[in-house]
């Protein structure tokens, strides 16, 4: 688990875009396992990476269909398991139609924290080799964040996790923490 922190504008999101292949480096190289990201097929990179942003995109379809975009053949048990781990299952079951509840574009029927938890569940379902969380728990309360971070900690045995966060409680327990300032690593440990 790698954590990246720093003030707003310090370069955290740019680092994530470089890692995800969404932005080409101006100088130098970005590598994964020693391989230059620019030499990795973009589709292969995306297939092996799950990305949860601060304001995740949800599609204008049901909760179930939003989740199944990560793994179309997922069973109901798998959907419930990832939703439980992301602390969103109870919220889904409280809706009138459960997993068949329709979401408007961008999930406007859900709060910011609920949208983030649904996006986390979708990323857990994908079971990617690299899980990238860009302020992915910024809209949830501290108790829920703690539960989600326990799930993330347990996942660290199965995949590489990269977390960008302002809250110290989100990154504490990471294997490595990088502090960015003005696009440069100020310290790490």
mmCIF file with all atom_site columns, C-alpha atoms in Angstrom:
data_model
loop_
_atom_site.group_PDB
_atom_site.id
_atom_site.type_symbol
_atom_site.label_atom_id
_atom_site.label_alt_id
_atom_site.label_comp_id
_atom_site.label_asym_id
_atom_site.label_entity_id
_atom_site.label_seq_id
_atom_site.pdbx_PDB_ins_code
_atom_site.Cartn_x
_atom_site.Cartn_y
_atom_site.Cartn_z
_atom_site.occupancy
_atom_site.B_iso_or_equiv
_atom_site.pdbx_formal_charge
_atom_site.auth_seq_id
_atom_site.auth_comp_id
_atom_site.auth_asym_id
_atom_site.auth_atom_id
_atom_site.pdbx_PDB_model_num
ATOM 1   C CA . UNK A 1 1   ? 0.000   0.000   0.000   1.00 0.00 ? 1   UNK A CA 1
ATOM 2   C CA . UNK A 1 2   ? 1.397   3.309   -1.153  1.00 0.00 ? 2   UNK A CA 1
ATOM 3   C CA . UNK A 1 3   ? -0.091  6.560   0.117   1.00 0.00 ? 3   UNK A CA 1
ATOM 4   C CA . UNK A 1 4   ? 0.362   9.989   -1.424  1.00 0.00 ? 4   UNK A CA 1
ATOM 5   C CA . UNK A 1 5   ? -0.551  13.103  0.512   1.00 0.00 ? 5   UNK A CA 1
ATOM 6   C CA . UNK A 1 6   ? 0.030   16.831  0.326   1.00 0.00 ? 6   UNK A CA 1
ATOM 7   C CA . UNK A 1 7   ? -1.784  20.134  0.071   1.00 0.00 ? 7   UNK A CA 1
ATOM 8   C CA . UNK A 1 8   ? -4.299  20.839  -2.668  1.00 0.00 ? 8   UNK A CA 1
ATOM 9   C CA . UNK A 1 9   ? -2.430  21.531  -5.887  1.00 0.00 ? 9   UNK A CA 1
ATOM 10  C CA . UNK A 1 10  ? 0.697   19.653  -4.800  1.00 0.00 ? 10  UNK A CA 1
ATOM 11  C CA . UNK A 1 11  ? 0.487   17.166  -7.692  1.00 0.00 ? 11  UNK A CA 1
ATOM 12  C CA . UNK A 1 12  ? -1.301  14.181  -6.163  1.00 0.00 ? 12  UNK A CA 1
ATOM 13  C CA . UNK A 1 13  ? -3.921  13.779  -8.874  1.00 0.00 ? 13  UNK A CA 1
ATOM 14  C CA . UNK A 1 14  ? -1.293  14.302  -11.571 1.00 0.00 ? 14  UNK A CA 1
ATOM 15  C CA . UNK A 1 15  ? 0.728   11.415  -10.119 1.00 0.00 ? 15  UNK A CA 1
ATOM 16  C CA . UNK A 1 16  ? -2.362  9.200   -10.295 1.00 0.00 ? 16  UNK A CA 1
ATOM 17  C CA . UNK A 1 17  ? -3.047  10.202  -13.894 1.00 0.00 ? 17  UNK A CA 1
ATOM 18  C CA . UNK A 1 18  ? 0.539   9.272   -14.769 1.00 0.00 ? 18  UNK A CA 1
ATOM 19  C CA . UNK A 1 19  ? 0.187   5.894   -13.033 1.00 0.00 ? 19  UNK A CA 1
ATOM 20  C CA . UNK A 1 20  ? -3.130  5.192   -14.736 1.00 0.00 ? 20  UNK A CA 1
ATOM 21  C CA . UNK A 1 21  ? -1.769  6.136   -18.149 1.00 0.00 ? 21  UNK A CA 1
ATOM 22  C CA . UNK A 1 22  ? -4.262  8.985   -18.423 1.00 0.00 ? 22  UNK A CA 1
ATOM 23  C CA . UNK A 1 23  ? -1.458  11.492  -18.851 1.00 0.00 ? 23  UNK A CA 1
ATOM 24  C CA . UNK A 1 24  ? 1.915   11.174  -20.533 1.00 0.00 ? 24  UNK A CA 1
ATOM 25  C CA . UNK A 1 25  ? 4.949   12.363  -18.579 1.00 0.00 ? 25  UNK A CA 1
ATOM 26  C CA . UNK A 1 26  ? 6.599   15.582  -19.787 1.00 0.00 ? 26  UNK A CA 1
ATOM 27  C CA . UNK A 1 27  ? 9.982   14.261  -18.627 1.00 0.00 ? 27  UNK A CA 1
ATOM 28  C CA . UNK A 1 28  ? 11.176  10.986  -17.179 1.00 0.00 ? 28  UNK A CA 1
ATOM 29  C CA . UNK A 1 29  ? 9.220   7.753   -17.128 1.00 0.00 ? 29  UNK A CA 1
ATOM 30  C CA . UNK A 1 30  ? 6.476   6.146   -15.076 1.00 0.00 ? 30  UNK A CA 1
ATOM 31  C CA . UNK A 1 31  ? 6.965   2.425   -14.530 1.00 0.00 ? 31  UNK A CA 1
ATOM 32  C CA . UNK A 1 32  ? 5.034   -0.520  -13.166 1.00 0.00 ? 32  UNK A CA 1
ATOM 33  C CA . UNK A 1 33  ? 7.210   -3.459  -12.150 1.00 0.00 ? 33  UNK A CA 1
ATOM 34  C CA . UNK A 1 34  ? 10.067  -1.758  -14.005 1.00 0.00 ? 34  UNK A CA 1
ATOM 35  C CA . UNK A 1 35  ? 8.126   -1.503  -17.277 1.00 0.00 ? 35  UNK A CA 1
ATOM 36  C CA . UNK A 1 36  ? 7.587   1.939   -18.805 1.00 0.00 ? 36  UNK A CA 1
ATOM 37  C CA . UNK A 1 37  ? 3.842   2.637   -18.751 1.00 0.00 ? 37  UNK A CA 1
ATOM 38  C CA . UNK A 1 38  ? 4.138   4.175   -22.223 1.00 0.00 ? 38  UNK A CA 1
ATOM 39  C CA . UNK A 1 39  ? 5.122   0.712   -23.526 1.00 0.00 ? 39  UNK A CA 1
ATOM 40  C CA . UNK A 1 40  ? 2.154   -1.042  -21.928 1.00 0.00 ? 40  UNK A CA 1
ATOM 41  C CA . UNK A 1 41  ? -0.993  -1.433  -24.012 1.00 0.00 ? 41  UNK A CA 1
ATOM 42  C CA . UNK A 1 42  ? -3.517  1.091   -22.583 1.00 0.00 ? 42  UNK A CA 1
ATOM 43  C CA . UNK A 1 43  ? -6.345  -1.459  -22.609 1.00 0.00 ? 43  UNK A CA 1
ATOM 44  C CA . UNK A 1 44  ? -4.189  -3.995  -20.748 1.00 0.00 ? 44  UNK A CA 1
ATOM 45  C CA . UNK A 1 45  ? -3.258  -1.321  -18.209 1.00 0.00 ? 45  UNK A CA 1
ATOM 46  C CA . UNK A 1 46  ? -6.915  -0.389  -17.656 1.00 0.00 ? 46  UNK A CA 1
ATOM 47  C CA . UNK A 1 47  ? -7.956  -4.047  -17.343 1.00 0.00 ? 47  UNK A CA 1
ATOM 48  C CA . UNK A 1 48  ? -5.473  -4.515  -14.502 1.00 0.00 ? 48  UNK A CA 1
ATOM 49  C CA . UNK A 1 49  ? -6.364  -1.326  -12.665 1.00 0.00 ? 49  UNK A CA 1
ATOM 50  C CA . UNK A 1 50  ? -9.425  -0.154  -10.750 1.00 0.00 ? 50  UNK A CA 1
ATOM 51  C CA . UNK A 1 51  ? -9.684  3.588   -10.193 1.00 0.00 ? 51  UNK A CA 1
ATOM 52  C CA . UNK A 1 52  ? -12.010 5.235   -7.666  1.00 0.00 ? 52  UNK A CA 1
ATOM 53  C CA . UNK A 1 53  ? -12.066 9.017   -7.767  1.00 0.00 ? 53  UNK A CA 1
ATOM 54  C CA . UNK A 1 54  ? -13.332 11.556  -5.271  1.00 0.00 ? 54  UNK A CA 1
ATOM 55  C CA . UNK A 1 55  ? -16.374 12.119  -7.469  1.00 0.00 ? 55  UNK A CA 1
ATOM 56  C CA . UNK A 1 56  ? -16.957 8.737   -9.099  1.00 0.00 ? 56  UNK A CA 1
ATOM 57  C CA . UNK A 1 57  ? -19.044 8.381   -12.216 1.00 0.00 ? 57  UNK A CA 1
ATOM 58  C CA . UNK A 1 58  ? -22.178 6.279   -11.963 1.00 0.00 ? 58  UNK A CA 1
ATOM 59  C CA . UNK A 1 59  ? -24.195 5.383   -15.018 1.00 0.00 ? 59  UNK A CA 1
ATOM 60  C CA . UNK A 1 60  ? -27.860 6.119   -15.708 1.00 0.00 ? 60  UNK A CA 1
ATOM 61  C CA . UNK A 1 61  ? -28.961 2.541   -14.991 1.00 0.00 ? 61  UNK A CA 1
ATOM 62  C CA . UNK A 1 62  ? -29.645 0.283   -12.010 1.00 0.00 ? 62  UNK A CA 1
ATOM 63  C CA . UNK A 1 63  ? -27.314 -0.218  -9.071  1.00 0.00 ? 63  UNK A CA 1
ATOM 64  C CA . UNK A 1 64  ? -26.870 -3.835  -10.206 1.00 0.00 ? 64  UNK A CA 1
ATOM 65  C CA . UNK A 1 65  ? -25.894 -2.787  -13.740 1.00 0.00 ? 65  UNK A CA 1
ATOM 66  C CA . UNK A 1 66  ? -23.477 -0.171  -12.395 1.00 0.00 ? 66  UNK A CA 1
ATOM 67  C CA . UNK A 1 67  ? -21.730 -2.891  -10.402 1.00 0.00 ? 67  UNK A CA 1
ATOM 68  C CA . UNK A 1 68  ? -21.806 -5.453  -13.216 1.00 0.00 ? 68  UNK A CA 1
ATOM 69  C CA . UNK A 1 69  ? -19.785 -3.119  -15.428 1.00 0.00 ? 69  UNK A CA 1
ATOM 70  C CA . UNK A 1 70  ? -16.764 -4.285  -13.446 1.00 0.00 ? 70  UNK A CA 1
ATOM 71  C CA . UNK A 1 71  ? -17.601 -7.981  -13.794 1.00 0.00 ? 71  UNK A CA 1
ATOM 72  C CA . UNK A 1 72  ? -20.589 -8.796  -16.038 1.00 0.00 ? 72  UNK A CA 1
ATOM 73  C CA . UNK A 1 73  ? -20.866 -12.420 -14.855 1.00 0.00 ? 73  UNK A CA 1
ATOM 74  C CA . UNK A 1 74  ? -20.843 -11.645 -11.122 1.00 0.00 ? 74  UNK A CA 1
ATOM 75  C CA . UNK A 1 75  ? -23.306 -13.540 -8.968  1.00 0.00 ? 75  UNK A CA 1
ATOM 76  C CA . UNK A 1 76  ? -25.725 -11.912 -6.555  1.00 0.00 ? 76  UNK A CA 1
ATOM 77  C CA . UNK A 1 77  ? -23.611 -13.277 -3.697  1.00 0.00 ? 77  UNK A CA 1
ATOM 78  C CA . UNK A 1 78  ? -20.535 -11.514 -5.116  1.00 0.00 ? 78  UNK A CA 1
ATOM 79  C CA . UNK A 1 79  ? -22.463 -8.250  -5.457  1.00 0.00 ? 79  UNK A CA 1
ATOM 80  C CA . UNK A 1 80  ? -23.674 -8.448  -1.879  1.00 0.00 ? 80  UNK A CA 1
ATOM 81  C CA . UNK A 1 81  ? -20.179 -9.325  -0.603  1.00 0.00 ? 81  UNK A CA 1
ATOM 82  C CA . UNK A 1 82  ? -18.434 -6.345  -2.228  1.00 0.00 ? 82  UNK A CA 1
ATOM 83  C CA . UNK A 1 83  ? -21.255 -4.029  -1.165  1.00 0.00 ? 83  UNK A CA 1
ATOM 84  C CA . UNK A 1 84  ? -20.935 -5.273  2.406   1.00 0.00 ? 84  UNK A CA 1
ATOM 85  C CA . UNK A 1 85  ? -17.162 -4.658  2.310   1.00 0.00 ? 85  UNK A CA 1
ATOM 86  C CA . UNK A 1 86  ? -17.737 -1.156  0.933   1.00 0.00 ? 86  UNK A CA 1
ATOM 87  C CA . UNK A 1 87  ? -20.346 -0.435  3.631   1.00 0.00 ? 87  UNK A CA 1
ATOM 88  C CA . UNK A 1 88  ? -23.112 0.251   1.082   1.00 0.00 ? 88  UNK A CA 1
ATOM 89  C CA . UNK A 1 89  ? -25.201 -2.945  1.223   1.00 0.00 ? 89  UNK A CA 1
ATOM 90  C CA . UNK A 1 90  ? -27.621 -1.713  3.918   1.00 0.00 ? 90  UNK A CA 1
ATOM 91  C CA . UNK A 1 91  ? -28.216 1.524   1.993   1.00 0.00 ? 91  UNK A CA 1
ATOM 92  C CA . UNK A 1 92  ? -29.015 -0.450  -1.177  1.00 0.00 ? 92  UNK A CA 1
ATOM 93  C CA . UNK A 1 93  ? -31.369 -2.821  0.622   1.00 0.00 ? 93  UNK A CA 1
ATOM 94  C CA . UNK A 1 94  ? -33.210 0.148   2.175   1.00 0.00 ? 94  UNK A CA 1
ATOM 95  C CA . UNK A 1 95  ? -34.128 1.500   -1.268  1.00 0.00 ? 95  UNK A CA 1
ATOM 96  C CA . UNK A 1 96  ? -37.532 0.557   -2.688  1.00 0.00 ? 96  UNK A CA 1
ATOM 97  C CA . UNK A 1 97  ? -36.122 -1.696  -5.414  1.00 0.00 ? 97  UNK A CA 1
ATOM 98  C CA . UNK A 1 98  ? -32.809 -2.784  -3.853  1.00 0.00 ? 98  UNK A CA 1
ATOM 99  C CA . UNK A 1 99  ? -30.196 -3.631  -6.488  1.00 0.00 ? 99  UNK A CA 1
ATOM 100 C CA . UNK A 1 100 ? -32.735 -2.812  -9.210  1.00 0.00 ? 100 UNK A CA 1
ATOM 101 C CA . UNK A 1 101 ? -33.007 0.817   -8.050  1.00 0.00 ? 101 UNK A CA 1
ATOM 102 C CA . UNK A 1 102 ? -32.356 3.129   -10.960 1.00 0.00 ? 102 UNK A CA 1
ATOM 103 C CA . UNK A 1 103 ? -29.632 5.723   -10.581 1.00 0.00 ? 103 UNK A CA 1
ATOM 104 C CA . UNK A 1 104 ? -29.767 8.955   -12.487 1.00 0.00 ? 104 UNK A CA 1
ATOM 105 C CA . UNK A 1 105 ? -26.651 9.949   -14.370 1.00 0.00 ? 105 UNK A CA 1
ATOM 106 C CA . UNK A 1 106 ? -23.856 10.542  -11.838 1.00 0.00 ? 106 UNK A CA 1
ATOM 107 C CA . UNK A 1 107 ? -25.949 8.794   -9.167  1.00 0.00 ? 107 UNK A CA 1
ATOM 108 C CA . UNK A 1 108 ? -27.753 11.924  -8.007  1.00 0.00 ? 108 UNK A CA 1
ATOM 109 C CA . UNK A 1 109 ? -30.225 9.868   -5.957  1.00 0.00 ? 109 UNK A CA 1
ATOM 110 C CA . UNK A 1 110 ? -27.344 8.912   -3.674  1.00 0.00 ? 110 UNK A CA 1
ATOM 111 C CA . UNK A 1 111 ? -25.283 11.143  -1.418  1.00 0.00 ? 111 UNK A CA 1
ATOM 112 C CA . UNK A 1 112 ? -21.618 11.786  -2.186  1.00 0.00 ? 112 UNK A CA 1
ATOM 113 C CA . UNK A 1 113 ? -20.549 9.195   0.386   1.00 0.00 ? 113 UNK A CA 1
ATOM 114 C CA . UNK A 1 114 ? -22.969 6.602   -0.990  1.00 0.00 ? 114 UNK A CA 1
ATOM 115 C CA . UNK A 1 115 ? -21.690 7.191   -4.535  1.00 0.00 ? 115 UNK A CA 1
ATOM 116 C CA . UNK A 1 116 ? -18.116 6.751   -3.320  1.00 0.00 ? 116 UNK A CA 1
ATOM 117 C CA . UNK A 1 117 ? -18.991 3.516   -1.513  1.00 0.00 ? 117 UNK A CA 1
ATOM 118 C CA . UNK A 1 118 ? -20.813 2.180   -4.575  1.00 0.00 ? 118 UNK A CA 1
ATOM 119 C CA . UNK A 1 119 ? -17.755 2.974   -6.722  1.00 0.00 ? 119 UNK A CA 1
ATOM 120 C CA . UNK A 1 120 ? -15.521 1.233   -4.177  1.00 0.00 ? 120 UNK A CA 1
ATOM 121 C CA . UNK A 1 121 ? -17.786 -1.838  -4.321  1.00 0.00 ? 121 UNK A CA 1
ATOM 122 C CA . UNK A 1 122 ? -17.553 -1.805  -8.121  1.00 0.00 ? 122 UNK A CA 1
ATOM 123 C CA . UNK A 1 123 ? -13.749 -1.625  -7.943  1.00 0.00 ? 123 UNK A CA 1
ATOM 124 C CA . UNK A 1 124 ? -13.629 -4.481  -5.421  1.00 0.00 ? 124 UNK A CA 1
ATOM 125 C CA . UNK A 1 125 ? -15.736 -6.598  -7.766  1.00 0.00 ? 125 UNK A CA 1
ATOM 126 C CA . UNK A 1 126 ? -13.205 -6.068  -10.556 1.00 0.00 ? 126 UNK A CA 1
ATOM 127 C CA . UNK A 1 127 ? -10.425 -7.683  -8.472  1.00 0.00 ? 127 UNK A CA 1
ATOM 128 C CA . UNK A 1 128 ? -7.767  -5.664  -10.278 1.00 0.00 ? 128 UNK A CA 1
ATOM 129 C CA . UNK A 1 129 ? -4.040  -6.030  -9.667  1.00 0.00 ? 129 UNK A CA 1
ATOM 130 C CA . UNK A 1 130 ? -3.796  -2.314  -8.873  1.00 0.00 ? 130 UNK A CA 1
ATOM 131 C CA . UNK A 1 131 ? -6.430  -0.422  -6.896  1.00 0.00 ? 131 UNK A CA 1
ATOM 132 C CA . UNK A 1 132 ? -6.169  3.375   -7.060  1.00 0.00 ? 132 UNK A CA 1
ATOM 133 C CA . UNK A 1 133 ? -8.170  5.454   -4.582  1.00 0.00 ? 133 UNK A CA 1
ATOM 134 C CA . UNK A 1 134 ? -8.143  9.213   -5.207  1.00 0.00 ? 134 UNK A CA 1
ATOM 135 C CA . UNK A 1 135 ? -9.769  10.775  -2.125  1.00 0.00 ? 135 UNK A CA 1
ATOM 136 C CA . UNK A 1 136 ? -12.245 7.894   -2.431  1.00 0.00 ? 136 UNK A CA 1
ATOM 137 C CA . UNK A 1 137 ? -13.493 8.161   1.165   1.00 0.00 ? 137 UNK A CA 1
ATOM 138 C CA . UNK A 1 138 ? -13.532 11.945  1.485   1.00 0.00 ? 138 UNK A CA 1
ATOM 139 C CA . UNK A 1 139 ? -17.349 12.098  1.681   1.00 0.00 ? 139 UNK A CA 1
ATOM 140 C CA . UNK A 1 140 ? -17.882 9.360   4.259   1.00 0.00 ? 140 UNK A CA 1
ATOM 141 C CA . UNK A 1 141 ? -17.947 9.667   8.027   1.00 0.00 ? 141 UNK A CA 1
ATOM 142 C CA . UNK A 1 142 ? -15.008 8.509   10.165  1.00 0.00 ? 142 UNK A CA 1
ATOM 143 C CA . UNK A 1 143 ? -16.637 5.260   11.330  1.00 0.00 ? 143 UNK A CA 1
ATOM 144 C CA . UNK A 1 144 ? -17.509 4.196   7.775   1.00 0.00 ? 144 UNK A CA 1
ATOM 145 C CA . UNK A 1 145 ? -14.075 5.249   6.566   1.00 0.00 ? 145 UNK A CA 1
ATOM 146 C CA . UNK A 1 146 ? -12.460 3.054   9.233   1.00 0.00 ? 146 UNK A CA 1
ATOM 147 C CA . UNK A 1 147 ? -14.512 0.044   8.096   1.00 0.00 ? 147 UNK A CA 1
ATOM 148 C CA . UNK A 1 148 ? -13.676 0.641   4.431   1.00 0.00 ? 148 UNK A CA 1
ATOM 149 C CA . UNK A 1 149 ? -9.987  1.068   5.226   1.00 0.00 ? 149 UNK A CA 1
ATOM 150 C CA . UNK A 1 150 ? -10.023 -2.285  7.065   1.00 0.00 ? 150 UNK A CA 1
ATOM 151 C CA . UNK A 1 151 ? -11.310 -3.865  3.852   1.00 0.00 ? 151 UNK A CA 1
ATOM 152 C CA . UNK A 1 152 ? -8.596  -2.069  1.871   1.00 0.00 ? 152 UNK A CA 1
ATOM 153 C CA . UNK A 1 153 ? -5.948  -3.228  4.338   1.00 0.00 ? 153 UNK A CA 1
ATOM 154 C CA . UNK A 1 154 ? -7.097  -6.830  3.906   1.00 0.00 ? 154 UNK A CA 1
ATOM 155 C CA . UNK A 1 155 ? -6.906  -6.415  0.122   1.00 0.00 ? 155 UNK A CA 1
ATOM 156 C CA . UNK A 1 156 ? -3.275  -5.316  0.297   1.00 0.00 ? 156 UNK A CA 1
ATOM 157 C CA . UNK A 1 157 ? -2.251  -8.988  0.368   1.00 0.00 ? 157 UNK A CA 1
ATOM 158 C CA . UNK A 1 158 ? -3.932  -9.501  -3.015  1.00 0.00 ? 158 UNK A CA 1
ATOM 159 C CA . UNK A 1 159 ? -3.091  -6.345  -4.971  1.00 0.00 ? 159 UNK A CA 1
ATOM 160 C CA . UNK A 1 160 ? -1.142  -3.111  -5.019  1.00 0.00 ? 160 UNK A CA 1
ATOM 161 C CA . UNK A 1 161 ? -3.091  -0.230  -3.493  1.00 0.00 ? 161 UNK A CA 1
ATOM 162 C CA . UNK A 1 162 ? -2.354  3.422   -4.143  1.00 0.00 ? 162 UNK A CA 1
ATOM 163 C CA . UNK A 1 163 ? -4.203  5.906   -1.944  1.00 0.00 ? 163 UNK A CA 1
ATOM 164 C CA . UNK A 1 164 ? -4.316  9.664   -2.322  1.00 0.00 ? 164 UNK A CA 1
ATOM 165 C CA . UNK A 1 165 ? -5.788  11.415  0.693   1.00 0.00 ? 165 UNK A CA 1
ATOM 166 C CA . UNK A 1 166 ? -5.669  14.511  2.853   1.00 0.00 ? 166 UNK A CA 1
ATOM 167 C CA . UNK A 1 167 ? -6.843  12.785  6.033   1.00 0.00 ? 167 UNK A CA 1
ATOM 168 C CA . UNK A 1 168 ? -4.057  11.176  8.031   1.00 0.00 ? 168 UNK A CA 1
ATOM 169 C CA . UNK A 1 169 ? -6.551  8.539   9.231   1.00 0.00 ? 169 UNK A CA 1
ATOM 170 C CA . UNK A 1 170 ? -6.921  7.361   5.627   1.00 0.00 ? 170 UNK A CA 1
ATOM 171 C CA . UNK A 1 171 ? -3.214  6.762   5.012   1.00 0.00 ? 171 UNK A CA 1
ATOM 172 C CA . UNK A 1 172 ? -2.006  5.628   8.412   1.00 0.00 ? 172 UNK A CA 1
ATOM 173 C CA . UNK A 1 173 ? -0.952  1.995   8.181   1.00 0.00 ? 173 UNK A CA 1
ATOM 174 C CA . UNK A 1 174 ? 0.224   2.314   4.561   1.00 0.00 ? 174 UNK A CA 1
ATOM 175 C CA . UNK A 1 175 ? 3.497   0.582   3.740   1.00 0.00 ? 175 UNK A CA 1
ATOM 176 C CA . UNK A 1 176 ? 4.949   3.774   2.262   1.00 0.00 ? 176 UNK A CA 1
ATOM 177 C CA . UNK A 1 177 ? 3.796   7.378   2.479   1.00 0.00 ? 177 UNK A CA 1
ATOM 178 C CA . UNK A 1 178 ? 4.929   10.120  0.104   1.00 0.00 ? 178 UNK A CA 1
ATOM 179 C CA . UNK A 1 179 ? 4.424   13.794  0.939   1.00 0.00 ? 179 UNK A CA 1
ATOM 180 C CA . UNK A 1 180 ? 4.188   15.952  -2.186  1.00 0.00 ? 180 UNK A CA 1
ATOM 181 C CA . UNK A 1 181 ? 4.705   19.671  -2.479  1.00 0.00 ? 181 UNK A CA 1
ATOM 182 C CA . UNK A 1 182 ? 4.786   21.654  -5.736  1.00 0.00 ? 182 UNK A CA 1
ATOM 183 C CA . UNK A 1 183 ? 5.009   18.426  -7.774  1.00 0.00 ? 183 UNK A CA 1
ATOM 184 C CA . UNK A 1 184 ? 7.999   17.068  -5.871  1.00 0.00 ? 184 UNK A CA 1
ATOM 185 C CA . UNK A 1 185 ? 8.362   14.419  -3.193  1.00 0.00 ? 185 UNK A CA 1
ATOM 186 C CA . UNK A 1 186 ? 9.315   16.313  -0.032  1.00 0.00 ? 186 UNK A CA 1
ATOM 187 C CA . UNK A 1 187 ? 9.711   13.224  2.133   1.00 0.00 ? 187 UNK A CA 1
ATOM 188 C CA . UNK A 1 188 ? 8.789   9.569   2.269   1.00 0.00 ? 188 UNK A CA 1
ATOM 189 C CA . UNK A 1 189 ? 8.730   6.870   4.847   1.00 0.00 ? 189 UNK A CA 1
#
